[in-house]
Amino acid sequence: MAFSISNLNGAEPSVENLTEFERKVFQAKRDKELAQANRKRVSYATPSTNTIYAPPVDSNPLAIYGVKDSAVIDDYDVGGGDANSASQDLNDDEQMLGSYNVCHTPKPKARNALARTPARHGDALLFSPASYSPIAGTPRSHSAIAGSGKIVYTFGNPTLIGTAKWASTQQAKIQIKQLLRHNGATLDEPKSNYMYDCLREKCDIAADRIFHIGKELCKKVFGANADNYELSQVDNHSQEITKTIGTICCDHEGPLDPSSTMLAGTDEARCLTVRLNFSKAKSVAVFPGQIAIVSGKNPKGDTFIVDEVLAERQLSPPTAPKLTDPLSFVIVAGPYTHDDDLAYEPLQDLIAYLKEHKPDVLVLTGPFLDAEHRLISENVTLAESFESFFEKMITSIVDAIGNSTTILIVTSHKDANADPVYPTMSVPLRKSFPNVHVLPDPSMIDLNGIVVGMTSTDIMQHIIANELAFNAGDKVKRVVNHLFNQGSFYPLHPPACDEISFDSFLAARYAKIEQIPNILLLPSDQKCFIRVVNGCLAINPGRLADSNGGTFARFVITPPANKEETNICNFVACQIRKV
């Protein structure tokens, strides 16, 4: 196959093509060995001559595909022919080399031309994409393998944790409804165009956002007097405590720091900004794009001396789950293979677990085949399309765990087969599976009376890397509160440019958080966690593929004894487990 692509424009195998393949490969090998022998004779005849020899050039036309010279001949008798015919081929080769007075030592047979990743399971290459290049990587360390099955985080009702089965006890009928809609349509209905937002539209979106969030902030800060209180402009001189509203921004590219943080005012015509001085503030937690009310003094008009940053609005707690039966979940975040191979060993280990503990719901967030994976972006030439490989992966997962588990797949903008933009539309599957639902990123769904928010984008890491925070408490609760108070799955602006292509028009419609969900899934490179924030169970399951051993989350949620019960800690059992 590799020879056909390189030399015959991908022509189908035929007798003539095989003859041409044999002639070129054998002739290249003979020419190389003859040249080496001639160089040796020359060096013996003229020992005093100062000659510099260039290293021999690899004449094997398959070398670029990882096939070595010693493996070329051996592949001809693999799977066909008997020992006598193979021996005769080698003897003929030796006689040919002997006619040139070249010594030749027969080499032992190499049964495999290409290196393969050692397998820990019989189906070790089940999820590996077909390729013309080796996909082997460094074997996993013993320490990573030895930690398999270890529980690294536990949360919830102690009684439920002690009795949890972590698997489906009965085949529950799962009903799913997408809640992120604009005028009744989801991001995929119809398929939306992306990156069409012009500068004027971006300005209008920003103005609408600051109006609606600012109105909610004023209700929290001023209460019943919110409609009568007049906020000052950011550049108004004041030696008394005053309050102004605006958007946090930075005067240079990069994360915020005490000397670069500014506040952009609400006057679109004047586009005013003022520098913020936090020397008098007791605690601060701000990030670019955050809409906040700032309290303090502005004696010169160009620097606002901050006394307090007010960025929390009045939030309604999540509605009580309307469950009738217990549900078990497994939450997994990509990537699903290590960064030095495409063997998908962590995914194989996960499947082994799922075969024994089949949950009611399996949530898989991307990336599944990372477009920036070192082997994909630099070395490996795949023999199948990204779409074909993705479908093969999903088919293998369904075949392994059956149709009783509902599988939710959240697309990632990092996937090689997805549109590289946020919000990210779901990847269509040509084959239909009754228990598989491919969702856009982000998604907010109603699942049998439980509201679940989910994303595959690492907004946790993006905000933490760009925010300015001191004396601000737990960073996990702080960032989750940022999402709720700003009403968005991705409130950071400008976005992390190296990580994401952001569409403001689509995000304003399909990345909003208008209600606090019961469960919020936030995959991140940050350390795995489970927290309750404003009545919402926030979960970071960790990455399935990790050099120190990947992790995933599992939890069981039961119908609350009191139908109006909103404290999710009383009816949930959660664990984060090493794969």
XYZ file of C-alpha atoms in Angstrom:
579
model
C 0.000 0.000 0.000
C 2.744 2.457 0.958
C 4.774 1.625 -2.204
C 1.651 2.043 -4.343
C 0.974 5.531 -2.955
C 4.598 6.681 -3.283
C 5.353 5.245 -6.728
C 2.132 4.231 -8.500
C -0.295 7.021 -7.543
C -2.282 4.649 -5.359
C -2.953 2.067 -8.094
C -4.624 -1.213 -7.120
C -2.302 -4.253 -6.644
C -1.625 -6.276 -9.800
C 0.945 -8.767 -11.055
C 2.809 -6.042 -12.939
C 2.821 -3.720 -9.892
C 4.085 -6.473 -7.599
C 6.855 -7.258 -10.082
C 7.868 -3.601 -10.171
C 7.801 -3.475 -6.321
C 10.045 -6.562 -6.114
C 12.498 -5.260 -8.700
C 12.951 -1.855 -7.062
C 13.259 -3.091 -3.500
C 15.717 -5.924 -4.260
C 17.801 -3.757 -6.572
C 17.994 -0.966 -3.973
C 19.207 -3.440 -1.338
C 21.850 -4.949 -3.633
C 23.123 -1.552 -4.746
C 23.516 -0.438 -1.144
C 25.450 -3.510 -0.013
C 27.682 -3.413 -3.112
C 28.498 0.252 -2.454
C 29.399 -0.513 1.153
C 31.674 -3.368 0.084
C 33.438 -1.163 -2.491
C 34.065 1.531 0.117
C 35.636 -1.041 2.424
C 38.010 -2.268 -0.350
C 39.020 1.316 -1.167
C 39.762 2.103 2.478
C 41.969 -1.020 2.810
C 43.906 -0.224 -0.402
C 44.688 3.410 0.548
C 45.076 3.549 4.329
C 47.139 6.754 4.247
C 44.650 8.737 2.218
C 42.660 11.288 4.189
C 39.232 10.635 2.728
C 35.995 11.861 4.296
C 33.075 9.553 3.566
C 29.504 10.805 3.706
C 27.107 8.535 5.621
C 25.367 6.074 3.336
C 22.014 7.269 2.059
C 19.111 4.971 2.815
C 18.112 3.594 -0.559
C 15.066 1.777 0.710
C 12.020 3.454 -0.909
C 9.856 2.370 2.057
C 12.100 3.914 4.711
C 9.824 6.933 5.063
C 7.082 4.565 6.224
C 9.174 3.011 8.993
C 10.159 -0.173 7.073
C 13.824 -1.077 7.505
C 16.017 -2.889 4.983
C 16.243 -6.008 7.141
C 12.457 -6.296 7.084
C 11.888 -5.862 3.348
C 12.652 -9.423 2.227
C 11.110 -11.065 5.273
C 7.636 -9.666 4.563
C 7.299 -11.706 1.374
C 6.923 -15.052 3.139
C 4.704 -13.855 6.032
C 1.365 -15.619 5.784
C 2.210 -17.633 2.671
C 4.740 -20.128 1.215
C 6.680 -22.863 2.978
C 10.082 -22.928 4.638
C 11.813 -24.446 1.599
C 10.669 -21.712 -0.764
C 11.690 -19.019 1.714
C 15.103 -20.625 2.142
C 15.502 -20.840 -1.630
C 14.784 -17.098 -1.964
C 17.558 -16.315 0.505
C 19.968 -18.694 -1.216
C 19.303 -17.031 -4.563
C 19.981 -13.670 -2.965
C 23.280 -14.900 -1.498
C 24.357 -16.316 -4.883
C 23.639 -12.983 -6.546
C 25.680 -11.105 -3.917
C 28.426 -13.738 -4.211
C 28.871 -12.941 -7.876
C 30.106 -9.517 -6.760
C 32.510 -11.037 -4.173
C 30.460 -9.532 -1.375
C 30.297 -11.405 1.935
C 26.748 -11.785 3.162
C 25.529 -13.115 6.499
C 21.882 -14.201 6.472
C 19.767 -12.277 8.973
C 17.127 -13.847 11.209
C 13.560 -13.387 10.101
C 11.725 -10.296 11.375
C 8.080 -11.239 11.553
C 6.763 -7.670 11.883
C 7.863 -4.839 9.687
C 6.269 -2.052 11.720
C 6.689 -1.410 15.435
C 3.511 -1.872 17.433
C 2.455 -0.669 20.857
C 2.550 -3.444 23.459
C -0.988 -4.496 24.301
C -2.448 -5.061 27.735
C -5.733 -6.368 26.356
C -6.602 -8.656 23.516
C -8.291 -5.762 21.664
C -5.446 -3.314 22.295
C -5.556 -1.788 18.809
C -9.333 -1.665 18.660
C -9.410 2.145 18.816
C -6.203 2.910 16.904
C -6.705 4.702 13.582
C -5.472 2.952 10.455
C -2.246 4.620 9.342
C 0.713 4.283 7.008
C 3.061 5.179 9.866
C 3.947 3.599 13.205
C 1.699 4.745 16.035
C 3.713 3.248 18.880
C 4.738 5.344 21.850
C 6.525 4.992 25.144
C 5.069 2.217 27.347
C 3.207 3.531 30.379
C 5.117 3.761 33.642
C 4.514 1.122 36.284
C 3.406 3.749 38.787
C 0.621 4.947 36.482
C -0.630 1.391 35.890
C -0.315 0.402 39.560
C -2.748 3.141 40.651
C -5.580 1.759 38.535
C -8.881 1.640 40.410
C -7.778 3.952 43.225
C -10.449 6.357 44.524
C -8.906 9.830 44.638
C -11.965 11.913 45.580
C -15.235 11.150 47.404
C -18.225 13.419 47.943
C -21.848 13.114 48.983
C -24.137 11.307 51.380
C -22.012 8.835 53.407
C -24.832 6.286 53.535
C -25.314 6.373 49.763
C -21.578 6.146 49.174
C -21.370 3.040 51.331
C -24.226 1.285 49.531
C -23.735 2.605 45.982
C -23.613 -0.024 43.207
C -22.128 2.428 40.636
C -24.021 0.627 37.894
C -27.530 0.479 36.508
C -29.866 -1.619 38.639
C -32.653 -1.482 36.091
C -32.891 -0.358 32.508
C -34.169 3.196 32.928
C -35.816 4.982 30.043
C -33.734 8.134 29.476
C -35.356 11.199 27.945
C -33.167 14.108 26.861
C -34.167 17.665 25.965
C -31.739 20.381 24.863
C -32.377 23.605 26.815
C -29.898 25.945 25.086
C -32.095 27.401 22.383
C -32.609 30.668 20.544
C -36.096 31.313 19.202
C -36.851 27.633 19.768
C -33.900 26.340 17.710
C -30.695 24.715 18.936
C -27.211 25.416 17.584
C -27.628 22.501 15.154
C -31.148 23.443 13.981
C -30.540 24.602 11.348
C -26.768 24.298 10.956
C -25.428 27.746 11.789
C -22.799 29.713 9.903
C -19.903 30.786 12.079
C -17.337 33.617 12.220
C -19.709 35.948 10.376
C -19.997 38.422 13.246
C -18.835 41.888 12.224
C -17.381 44.556 14.502
C -20.674 46.422 14.783
C -22.507 43.272 15.854
C -19.836 42.563 18.470
C -20.325 46.061 19.895
C -24.104 45.600 20.013
C -23.719 42.221 21.731
C -21.380 43.731 24.336
C -23.790 46.622 24.962
C -26.761 44.283 25.413
C -24.755 42.086 27.745
C -23.612 44.922 30.002
C -27.179 46.278 30.127
C -28.790 42.996 31.222
C -26.066 41.888 33.646
C -25.665 45.431 34.998
C -29.386 45.566 35.721
C -29.164 42.329 37.736
C -26.099 43.573 39.627
C -27.900 46.776 40.567
C -30.826 44.762 41.972
C -28.382 42.882 44.193
C -26.415 45.961 45.304
C -29.185 48.552 45.673
C -32.242 46.397 46.291
C -35.529 48.268 46.041
C -33.698 51.513 45.124
C -32.049 49.999 42.053
C -34.213 51.891 39.574
C -33.591 55.248 41.282
C -29.829 54.993 41.858
C -27.662 56.700 39.252
C -24.188 55.307 38.660
C -21.395 57.717 37.803
C -19.297 57.595 34.639
C -15.890 55.978 34.980
C -13.991 59.272 34.475
C -16.055 61.428 36.883
C -13.898 63.170 39.492
C -14.881 62.243 43.023
C -13.280 62.527 46.449
C -16.220 60.714 48.049
C -17.167 57.060 47.705
C -18.971 56.560 44.422
C -20.036 53.622 42.296
C -19.563 53.014 38.603
C -20.149 50.092 36.292
C -18.140 48.729 33.382
C -16.206 45.840 31.879
C -12.870 44.691 33.277
C -10.114 44.833 30.664
C -6.328 44.795 30.369
C -4.132 47.473 28.822
C -1.907 44.844 27.150
C -2.114 41.279 25.894
C -1.785 38.697 28.611
C -3.143 38.076 32.115
C -4.244 40.847 34.451
C -1.898 42.276 37.056
C -2.332 45.127 39.575
C -0.813 47.712 37.235
C -2.584 46.727 33.994
C -6.226 46.316 35.094
C -8.696 48.841 33.691
C -12.444 49.435 33.626
C -14.187 50.256 30.333
C -17.260 52.419 30.760
C -20.733 52.008 29.301
C -20.709 55.106 27.075
C -20.343 53.647 23.574
C -19.757 57.022 21.967
C -16.856 58.055 24.225
C -15.304 54.599 24.853
C -13.822 55.740 28.142
C -11.500 53.637 30.302
C -9.996 54.222 33.723
C -7.128 52.490 35.476
C -8.007 50.569 38.651
C -5.919 50.836 41.809
C -6.509 47.944 44.251
C -4.247 49.156 47.067
C -7.232 49.842 49.345
C -9.251 46.723 48.487
C -9.376 43.857 50.990
C -10.056 41.171 48.361
C -10.195 41.115 44.577
C -11.247 38.561 41.943
C -11.528 40.049 38.437
C -10.874 38.791 34.909
C -11.039 40.296 31.392
C -14.617 40.532 30.140
C -16.186 40.570 33.608
C -19.000 43.067 34.141
C -18.802 44.580 37.616
C -19.852 47.504 39.786
C -16.793 49.167 41.311
C -16.993 51.195 44.512
C -14.294 53.721 45.413
C -12.853 57.184 44.688
C -11.590 58.841 41.526
C -9.883 62.091 42.631
C -8.029 62.801 39.348
C -10.400 61.211 36.857
C -7.842 58.815 35.385
C -7.297 56.337 38.254
C -10.120 54.768 40.244
C -9.007 53.802 43.777
C -11.058 50.679 44.380
C -12.633 50.040 47.743
C -14.775 47.067 46.659
C -15.637 45.101 43.509
C -19.301 44.047 43.357
C -19.811 41.310 40.769
C -22.412 39.011 42.322
C -26.070 39.150 41.392
C -29.115 37.567 42.967
C -29.081 33.939 41.806
C -32.020 31.566 41.970
C -31.139 28.078 43.244
C -31.621 25.123 40.916
C -35.005 23.466 40.885
C -35.366 20.218 42.780
C -34.673 17.142 40.603
C -37.835 15.383 39.449
C -36.429 11.862 39.511
C -38.557 8.768 39.894
C -35.713 6.215 39.929
C -31.994 6.313 40.845
C -29.622 7.080 37.995
C -25.947 6.180 37.731
C -23.511 8.303 35.719
C -19.951 7.971 34.454
C -18.288 11.229 33.349
C -15.150 11.073 31.182
C -13.092 13.912 29.690
C -10.701 13.605 26.763
C -8.113 13.233 25.489
C -8.478 9.458 25.299
C -4.943 8.605 24.218
C -1.547 9.739 25.424
C 0.295 12.571 23.705
C 3.023 10.256 22.354
C 0.885 7.536 20.742
C -2.441 6.738 19.131
C -2.966 3.386 20.844
C -5.871 4.658 23.017
C -4.854 2.529 26.000
C -6.761 4.698 28.559
C -9.946 4.257 26.528
C -9.418 0.491 26.474
C -9.049 0.513 30.273
C -12.234 2.580 30.576
C -14.149 0.130 28.387
C -12.954 -2.750 30.589
C -14.451 -0.915 33.595
C -17.712 -0.107 31.784
C -18.244 -3.740 30.818
C -18.392 -4.619 34.522
C -20.152 -1.446 35.746
C -22.609 -0.353 33.073
C -24.086 3.016 34.096
C -27.422 4.449 33.061
C -25.670 7.446 31.478
C -22.158 7.744 30.054
C -20.950 11.283 29.257
C -17.896 11.579 27.005
C -16.436 15.045 26.359
C -13.851 15.699 23.649
C -11.328 15.904 22.250
C -11.493 12.367 20.843
C -8.891 12.858 18.101
C -7.039 16.052 18.958
C -6.042 18.007 15.862
C -2.992 19.270 17.781
C -1.825 15.791 18.810
C 1.873 15.525 17.993
C 1.500 12.461 15.785
C -1.497 13.865 13.927
C -0.050 17.324 13.279
C 3.497 16.221 12.402
C 4.181 12.575 11.694
C 1.416 10.083 11.105
C -0.340 9.737 7.760
C -3.740 8.195 8.446
C -5.216 5.691 6.029
C -8.772 6.766 6.917
C -10.600 10.027 7.371
C -11.050 11.637 10.784
C -14.813 11.172 10.426
C -14.416 7.474 9.668
C -12.135 6.932 12.648
C -14.491 8.810 14.989
C -17.423 6.665 13.890
C -15.319 3.530 14.302
C -14.504 4.600 17.867
C -18.155 5.226 18.766
C -19.214 1.934 17.180
C -16.592 0.069 19.195
C -17.776 1.689 22.433
C -21.420 0.823 21.734
C -20.502 -2.754 20.767
C -18.530 -3.125 24.010
C -21.116 -1.833 26.514
C -24.366 -2.483 24.657
C -27.491 -0.411 24.101
C -28.705 -0.234 27.702
C -26.441 2.739 28.519
C -27.340 6.177 27.173
C -24.184 7.759 25.739
C -23.845 11.563 25.548
C -20.969 12.832 23.399
C -19.977 16.489 23.754
C -18.057 17.763 20.742
C -14.833 19.756 21.206
C -13.417 22.521 19.030
C -10.093 20.664 19.329
C -11.396 17.575 17.526
C -9.886 17.047 14.080
C -13.340 16.259 12.645
C -15.149 19.226 14.247
C -15.469 22.877 13.273
C -12.645 24.720 15.104
C -14.874 27.390 16.614
C -16.709 28.031 19.897
C -19.632 27.373 20.377
C -18.969 24.094 18.571
C -21.662 22.345 16.573
C -22.130 18.623 17.077
C -20.381 16.197 14.738
C -22.886 14.270 12.601
C -22.754 10.473 12.552
C -23.596 8.611 9.362
C -24.646 5.559 11.366
C -27.577 5.909 13.738
C -27.395 4.556 17.294
C -30.585 4.585 19.397
C -28.666 5.230 22.627
C -26.080 7.752 21.362
C -26.649 11.522 21.425
C -23.987 13.842 19.985
C -24.292 17.292 21.579
C -22.824 20.708 20.781
C -20.399 22.469 23.105
C -21.738 23.839 25.406
C -25.004 22.081 26.215
C -27.672 22.357 28.888
C -30.027 19.375 28.923
C -32.976 18.112 30.899
C -32.334 14.440 31.613
C -35.262 12.711 33.313
C -35.922 15.797 35.424
C -32.262 16.632 36.158
C -30.784 19.745 34.551
C -27.190 19.069 33.488
C -24.851 21.701 32.043
C -21.750 20.500 30.220
C -18.864 21.753 28.144
C -15.646 20.331 26.716
C -13.827 23.687 26.757
C -11.434 24.327 29.641
C -12.950 27.599 30.816
C -11.642 26.906 34.341
C -8.028 27.015 33.177
C -8.638 29.965 30.858
C -10.098 32.187 33.610
C -7.568 31.169 36.274
C -4.695 31.883 33.883
C -5.985 35.401 33.130
C -7.639 36.646 36.325
C -6.273 38.843 39.082
C -7.239 37.425 42.475
C -6.071 37.805 46.053
C -7.838 36.979 49.339
C -10.649 35.636 47.154
C -11.235 32.171 48.653
C -11.434 28.796 46.928
C -10.580 29.191 43.242
C -12.984 26.470 42.101
C -16.011 28.056 43.752
C -14.795 31.466 42.601
C -14.633 30.481 38.921
C -17.940 28.595 38.958
C -19.548 31.663 40.531
C -18.041 33.771 37.734
C -19.931 31.634 35.201
C -23.231 31.937 37.063
C -22.957 35.661 37.787
C -21.890 36.511 34.249
C -24.552 34.192 32.805
C -22.230 32.480 30.334
C -20.319 29.247 29.789
C -17.461 31.411 28.459
C -17.461 34.948 29.923
C -13.742 35.559 29.307
C -13.159 38.351 26.756
C -11.025 38.482 24.794
C -10.919 34.672 24.746
C -7.729 32.669 25.124
C -6.532 33.341 21.577
C -4.151 30.406 21.388
C -6.853 27.995 22.512
C -10.122 29.001 20.920
C -11.755 30.731 17.942
C -14.671 32.576 19.518
C -17.887 33.508 17.706
C -19.611 36.305 19.654
C -22.832 36.052 17.657
C -23.336 32.332 18.367
C -22.094 32.571 21.969
C -24.684 35.245 22.773
C -27.382 32.767 21.762
C -26.061 29.308 22.575
C -23.545 29.722 25.423
C -25.795 31.446 27.967
C -26.497 30.231 31.494
C -30.002 31.452 32.248
C -30.651 28.963 35.041
C -28.376 27.224 37.504
C -28.280 23.518 36.644
C -28.392 20.686 39.158
C -25.088 19.358 37.799
C -22.353 21.236 35.907
C -19.580 19.319 34.140
C -16.380 21.371 33.761
C -13.504 19.237 32.378
C -10.199 20.965 33.054
C -6.446 20.552 33.301
C -6.872 21.801 36.858
C -6.839 19.178 39.598
C -10.020 17.084 39.617
C -12.742 18.295 41.987
C -16.348 17.949 43.135
C -17.944 21.033 44.724
C -21.390 22.369 45.518
C -21.653 25.995 44.369
C -24.954 27.846 44.761
C -26.766 24.507 45.031
C -25.132 23.123 41.852
C -22.895 20.054 41.854
C -19.796 21.094 39.831
C -17.547 18.246 38.676
C -14.149 18.153 36.994
C -13.456 14.445 36.354
C -9.841 15.055 35.324
C -8.353 13.823 32.060
C -8.647 10.177 31.036
C -5.159 10.248 29.492
C -2.600 11.521 31.988
C 1.070 10.724 32.494
C 0.406 10.035 36.193
C -2.694 7.951 35.587
C -5.951 9.262 34.160
C -9.195 9.689 36.094
C -12.947 9.724 35.528
C -15.945 10.526 37.710
C -18.872 8.330 38.670
C -21.926 9.239 40.693
C -25.343 7.967 41.662
C -28.251 10.348 42.183
C -31.423 9.171 43.930
C -34.899 10.696 44.148
C -34.940 13.069 47.151
C -37.102 11.988 50.069
C -38.665 15.447 50.070
C -39.835 16.530 46.640
C -38.836 20.120 47.440
C -35.336 19.117 48.603
C -32.670 21.195 46.806
C -29.561 20.281 48.838
C -27.994 17.864 46.400
C -25.515 16.598 49.002
C -28.328 14.633 50.644
C -29.210 12.455 47.653
C -25.996 12.008 45.666
C -22.883 9.818 45.983
C -19.816 10.804 43.927
C -16.330 9.446 43.406
C -13.388 10.237 41.148
C -11.506 7.069 40.239
C -8.238 6.309 38.500
C -8.770 4.441 35.260
